[in-house]
Amino acid sequence: MATNTPPKPAKPVQPARPAEDDSGSVVLERVPKKVKPPQMYQVVMLNDDYTPMEFVVVVIQEFFNKDRETATQIMLKIHLDGKGVCGVYSRDVAATKVDQVMEAARHAGHPLQCVSEPVE
Ligand code: TYC
C-alpha cells in the first residue's frame, strides 16, 4: 500500500456490562480491555536507473541509522530486486522518514522514491 493510508478508525472502548451480584443489586462488571500492539509500517525504497549508489548508501546511513556495511547491503538488494526495506516504524515516524528521504533526493536532483506500507 502507498504512503498516505488513512489510519483505521479506533474501536470503541469495551463497555462495562450490567450484571447482578448475590443480593440482586445491579453492578457493573469490569470487562478486560483488548489491547493490540499498534500497526507498524515499513519504509520501502525503490530502485531507479539514475540515483547514484553512493547517494543511496549515505541516505540509508543517515536516515535509517545503519552502518556503512549494512547500508551498502540494503542498497544492493534494492538495486538487484527493485525495492527493499530500510526500516520498520510507527506510522508517523515512517511517514517522516519517507518525507526526509524524498526531500534529500529532491534537493540533490535525484529521482529516488520511497514509500511506507503497513507490515502484514
Ligand atoms: N540503480 C541505481 C544505479 O545503478 C542505484 C540505486 C540503488 C538507485 C537503490 C536507487 O533505491 C535505489 N545507479
Coordinates of N, CA and C and ligand atoms in Angstrom, one line a residue:
M1 N 0.8 -1.2 0.0 CA 0.0 0.0 0.0 C 0.9 1.2 0.0
A2 N 0.4 2.4 -0.4 CA 1.2 3.6 -0.6 C 1.3 4.3 0.7
T3 N 1.9 5.5 0.6 CA 2.4 6.2 1.8 C 1.2 6.7 2.7
N4 N 0.2 7.3 2.1 CA -0.8 8.1 2.8 C -2.0 7.3 3.2
T5 N -1.9 6.1 3.7 CA -3.0 5.3 4.1 C -3.7 5.9 5.3
P6 N -5.0 6.2 5.2 CA -5.6 6.8 6.5 C -5.6 5.7 7.6
P7 N -5.4 6.2 8.8 CA -5.4 5.2 9.9 C -6.8 4.5 10.1
K8 N -6.8 3.3 10.5 CA -8.0 2.6 10.7 C -8.7 3.3 11.9
P9 N -10.1 3.4 11.8 CA -10.7 4.1 13.0 C -10.6 3.2 14.2
A10 N -10.3 3.9 15.4 CA -10.1 3.2 16.6 C -11.4 2.5 17.0
K11 N -11.3 1.3 17.5 CA -12.5 0.6 18.0 C -13.0 1.3 19.3
P12 N -14.3 1.3 19.6 CA -14.8 1.9 20.8 C -14.3 1.1 22.0
V13 N -14.1 1.8 23.1 CA -13.7 1.2 24.3 C -14.7 0.2 24.8
Q14 N -14.2 -1.0 25.2 CA -15.1 -2.0 25.6 C -16.0 -1.5 26.8
P15 N -17.3 -1.5 26.7 CA -18.2 -1.0 27.8 C -18.2 -2.0 29.0
A16 N -18.5 -1.5 30.2 CA -18.8 -2.4 31.3 C -20.1 -3.0 31.1
R17 N -20.3 -4.3 31.4 CA -21.7 -4.9 31.2 C -22.4 -5.0 32.5
P18 N -23.7 -4.7 32.4 CA -24.5 -4.8 33.7 C -24.7 -6.3 34.1
A19 N -24.6 -6.6 35.4 CA -24.9 -7.9 35.9 C -25.5 -7.8 37.3
E20 N -25.8 -8.9 37.9 CA -26.4 -8.8 39.3 C -25.5 -9.5 40.2
D21 N -25.3 -8.9 41.5 CA -24.5 -9.6 42.5 C -25.4 -10.5 43.3
D22 N -24.9 -11.1 44.4 CA -25.7 -12.0 45.2 C -26.9 -11.4 45.8
S23 N -26.9 -10.1 46.1 CA -28.1 -9.5 46.7 C -29.1 -9.1 45.7
G24 N -28.8 -9.3 44.5 CA -29.7 -8.9 43.4 C -29.5 -7.5 42.9
S25 N -28.5 -6.8 43.5 CA -28.2 -5.4 43.0 C -27.6 -5.5 41.7
V26 N -27.9 -4.5 40.9 CA -27.3 -4.4 39.6 C -25.9 -3.8 39.7
V27 N -24.9 -4.5 39.3 CA -23.5 -4.0 39.4 C -22.9 -3.9 38.0
L28 N -21.9 -3.1 37.8 CA -21.1 -3.1 36.5 C -19.8 -3.9 36.7
E29 N -19.7 -5.0 35.9 CA -18.5 -5.7 35.9 C -17.5 -5.1 35.0
R30 N -16.2 -5.1 35.4 CA -15.2 -4.6 34.6 C -14.9 -5.6 33.5
V31 N -14.9 -5.2 32.2 CA -14.5 -6.1 31.1 C -13.1 -5.8 30.7
P32 N -12.2 -6.8 30.7 CA -10.8 -6.5 30.3 C -10.7 -5.9 29.0
K33 N -9.9 -4.9 28.8 CA -9.7 -4.2 27.5 C -8.8 -5.1 26.6
K34 N -9.2 -5.2 25.4 CA -8.4 -5.9 24.4 C -7.4 -4.9 23.8
V35 N -6.2 -5.0 24.2 CA -5.2 -4.0 23.6 C -4.3 -4.7 22.7
K36 N -4.3 -4.2 21.4 CA -3.4 -4.8 20.4 C -2.2 -3.8 20.2
P37 N -1.1 -4.4 19.9 CA 0.1 -3.5 19.6 C -0.2 -2.7 18.3
P38 N 0.3 -1.5 18.2 CA 0.0 -0.6 17.1 C 0.5 -1.2 15.8
Q39 N -0.2 -0.9 14.7 CA 0.2 -1.3 13.3 C 1.6 -0.7 13.1
M40 N 2.5 -1.4 12.6 CA 3.8 -0.9 12.2 C 3.9 -0.8 10.7
Y41 N 4.8 0.2 10.3 CA 4.9 0.5 8.8 C 6.4 0.3 8.4
Q42 N 6.6 -0.4 7.3 CA 8.0 -0.5 6.8 C 8.2 0.6 5.7
V43 N 9.4 1.2 5.8 CA 9.8 2.2 4.8 C 10.5 1.4 3.7
V44 N 10.0 1.4 2.5 CA 10.5 0.7 1.3 C 11.1 1.7 0.3
M45 N 12.3 1.4 0.0 CA 13.0 2.3 -1.1 C 12.9 1.6 -2.4
L46 N 12.7 2.4 -3.4 CA 12.6 1.8 -4.8 C 13.8 2.0 -5.6
N47 N 14.1 1.1 -6.5 CA 15.2 1.3 -7.4 C 14.9 2.2 -8.5
D48 N 15.9 2.9 -9.1 CA 15.7 3.6 -10.4 C 17.1 3.5 -11.1
D49 N 17.1 4.0 -12.3 CA 18.3 3.9 -13.1 C 19.3 5.1 -12.9
Y50 N 18.9 6.1 -12.2 CA 19.7 7.3 -12.2 C 20.3 7.7 -10.9
T51 N 19.7 7.4 -9.7 CA 20.2 7.8 -8.4 C 21.6 7.1 -8.2
P52 N 22.6 7.8 -7.9 CA 23.9 7.2 -7.7 C 23.9 6.2 -6.4
M53 N 24.5 5.1 -6.5 CA 24.6 4.2 -5.4 C 25.1 4.8 -4.1
E54 N 26.1 5.6 -4.3 CA 26.7 6.3 -3.1 C 25.7 7.2 -2.4
F55 N 24.8 7.9 -3.2 CA 23.8 8.7 -2.5 C 22.9 7.9 -1.7
V56 N 22.5 6.7 -2.3 CA 21.5 5.8 -1.6 C 22.1 5.3 -0.3
V57 N 23.4 4.9 -0.4 CA 24.1 4.4 0.8 C 24.1 5.5 1.9
V58 N 24.4 6.7 1.6 CA 24.5 7.8 2.5 C 23.1 8.1 3.1
V59 N 22.1 8.1 2.3 CA 20.7 8.3 2.8 C 20.3 7.2 3.8
I60 N 20.6 6.0 3.5 CA 20.2 4.9 4.4 C 21.0 5.0 5.7
Q61 N 22.3 5.3 5.6 CA 23.1 5.5 6.8 C 22.5 6.7 7.7
E62 N 22.2 7.8 7.0 CA 21.8 9.0 7.7 C 20.4 8.9 8.3
F63 N 19.4 8.4 7.5 CA 18.0 8.5 8.0 C 17.5 7.2 8.6
F64 N 18.3 6.1 8.4 CA 17.8 4.8 9.0 C 18.8 4.2 10.0
N65 N 19.8 5.1 10.3 CA 20.8 4.8 11.4 C 21.5 3.4 11.1
K66 N 21.9 3.2 9.9 CA 22.6 1.9 9.6 C 24.1 2.2 9.4
D67 N 24.9 1.2 9.7 CA 26.3 1.4 9.5 C 26.6 1.3 8.0
R68 N 27.8 1.7 7.5 CA 28.0 1.7 6.1 C 27.9 0.3 5.4
E69 N 28.3 -0.7 6.1 CA 28.2 -2.1 5.6 C 26.8 -2.5 5.4
T70 N 26.0 -2.3 6.4 CA 24.5 -2.6 6.3 C 23.8 -1.8 5.2
A71 N 24.1 -0.5 5.2 CA 23.5 0.4 4.2 C 23.9 0.0 2.8
T72 N 25.1 -0.5 2.6 CA 25.5 -0.9 1.3 C 24.8 -2.2 0.9
Q73 N 24.6 -3.1 1.8 CA 23.9 -4.3 1.5 C 22.4 -4.0 1.2
I74 N 21.8 -3.1 1.9 CA 20.4 -2.8 1.6 C 20.3 -2.1 0.2
M75 N 21.2 -1.2 -0.1 CA 21.2 -0.5 -1.4 C 21.4 -1.6 -2.5
L76 N 22.3 -2.5 -2.3 CA 22.5 -3.5 -3.4 C 21.2 -4.4 -3.6
K77 N 20.6 -4.7 -2.4 CA 19.3 -5.5 -2.5 C 18.3 -4.7 -3.4
I78 N 18.2 -3.4 -3.1 CA 17.2 -2.6 -3.8 C 17.6 -2.6 -5.3
H79 N 18.9 -2.4 -5.5 CA 19.4 -2.3 -6.9 C 19.1 -3.6 -7.7
L80 N 19.2 -4.7 -7.0 CA 19.0 -6.1 -7.7 C 17.5 -6.5 -7.7
D81 N 16.8 -6.2 -6.6 CA 15.4 -6.7 -6.5 C 14.4 -5.7 -6.9
G82 N 14.8 -4.4 -7.0 CA 13.8 -3.4 -7.4 C 13.3 -2.6 -6.2
K83 N 13.3 -3.2 -5.0 CA 12.9 -2.5 -3.8 C 13.5 -3.2 -2.6
G84 N 13.5 -2.5 -1.5 CA 14.0 -3.1 -0.2 C 13.5 -2.3 1.0
V85 N 13.4 -3.0 2.1 CA 13.0 -2.4 3.4 C 14.2 -1.7 4.1
C86 N 14.0 -0.4 4.4 CA 15.1 0.3 5.1 C 14.9 0.3 6.6
G87 N 13.6 0.1 7.0 CA 13.4 0.1 8.5 C 11.9 0.0 8.7
V88 N 11.5 -0.4 10.0 CA 10.1 -0.5 10.4 C 9.9 0.4 11.6
Y89 N 8.8 1.1 11.5 CA 8.5 2.2 12.5 C 7.0 2.3 12.7
S90 N 6.6 3.1 13.7 CA 5.2 3.5 13.9 C 4.8 4.3 12.6
R91 N 3.5 4.5 12.5 CA 3.0 5.2 11.3 C 3.6 6.6 11.0
D92 N 3.6 7.4 12.1 CA 4.1 8.8 12.0 C 5.6 8.8 11.7
V93 N 6.4 8.0 12.4 CA 7.8 8.0 12.2 C 8.1 7.5 10.8
A94 N 7.4 6.5 10.3 CA 7.7 6.0 8.9 C 7.4 7.1 7.9
A95 N 6.3 7.8 8.1 CA 5.9 8.9 7.2 C 7.0 10.0 7.2
T96 N 7.5 10.3 8.4 CA 8.6 11.3 8.5 C 9.8 10.9 7.7
K97 N 10.2 9.6 7.9 CA 11.4 9.0 7.2 C 11.2 9.2 5.6
V98 N 10.0 8.9 5.2 CA 9.7 9.0 3.7 C 9.9 10.4 3.3
D99 N 9.3 11.4 4.1 CA 9.5 12.8 3.7 C 10.9 13.2 3.7
Q100 N 11.7 12.8 4.7 CA 13.1 13.2 4.8 C 13.9 12.7 3.6
V101 N 13.6 11.4 3.2 CA 14.4 10.8 2.0 C 14.0 11.5 0.8
M102 N 12.6 11.7 0.6 CA 12.2 12.4 -0.7 C 12.7 13.8 -0.8
E103 N 12.8 14.5 0.4 CA 13.3 15.9 0.3 C 14.8 15.9 0.0
A104 N 15.6 15.0 0.6 CA 17.0 14.9 0.3 C 17.2 14.6 -1.1
A105 N 16.4 13.7 -1.7 CA 16.6 13.3 -3.1 C 16.2 14.5 -4.0
R106 N 15.1 15.1 -3.7 CA 14.7 16.3 -4.5 C 15.7 17.4 -4.5
H107 N 16.3 17.6 -3.3 CA 17.3 18.7 -3.1 C 18.5 18.4 -3.9
A108 N 18.9 17.1 -4.0 CA 20.1 16.7 -4.7 C 19.8 16.4 -6.2
G109 N 18.5 16.5 -6.6 CA 18.2 16.3 -8.0 C 18.1 14.9 -8.5
H110 N 17.9 14.0 -7.5 CA 17.8 12.5 -7.9 C 16.3 12.1 -7.9
P111 N 16.0 11.1 -8.7 CA 14.6 10.6 -8.7 C 14.2 9.5 -7.7
L112 N 15.1 9.4 -6.7 CA 14.9 8.3 -5.7 C 13.5 8.4 -5.1
Q113 N 12.8 7.2 -5.0 CA 11.5 7.1 -4.5 C 11.4 6.2 -3.3
C114 N 10.5 6.5 -2.3 CA 10.5 5.8 -1.1 C 9.0 5.8 -0.6
V115 N 8.5 4.8 -0.1 CA 7.1 4.7 0.4 C 7.0 4.0 1.7
S116 N 5.9 4.2 2.4 CA 5.7 3.4 3.6 C 4.5 2.5 3.4
E117 N 4.6 1.3 4.0 CA 3.4 0.4 3.8 C 3.3 -0.4 5.1
P118 N 2.0 -0.7 5.5 CA 1.8 -1.5 6.7 C 2.4 -2.8 6.7
V119 N 3.0 -3.2 7.8 CA 3.6 -4.6 7.8 C 2.5 -5.6 8.0
E120 N 2.5 -6.7 7.3 CA 1.5 -7.7 7.4 C 1.4 -8.3 8.8
Ligands
TYC1 N1 20.2 1.5 -9.7 C1 20.9 2.7 -9.2 C2 22.2 2.7 -10.1 O1 22.6 1.8 -10.7 C3 21.3 2.6 -7.8 C4 20.1 2.7 -6.9 C5 20.0 1.8 -5.8 C6 19.1 3.6 -7.1 C7 19.0 1.8 -4.9 C8 18.0 3.7 -6.2 O2 16.9 2.9 -4.3 C9 17.9 2.8 -5.1 N2 22.9 3.9 -10.0

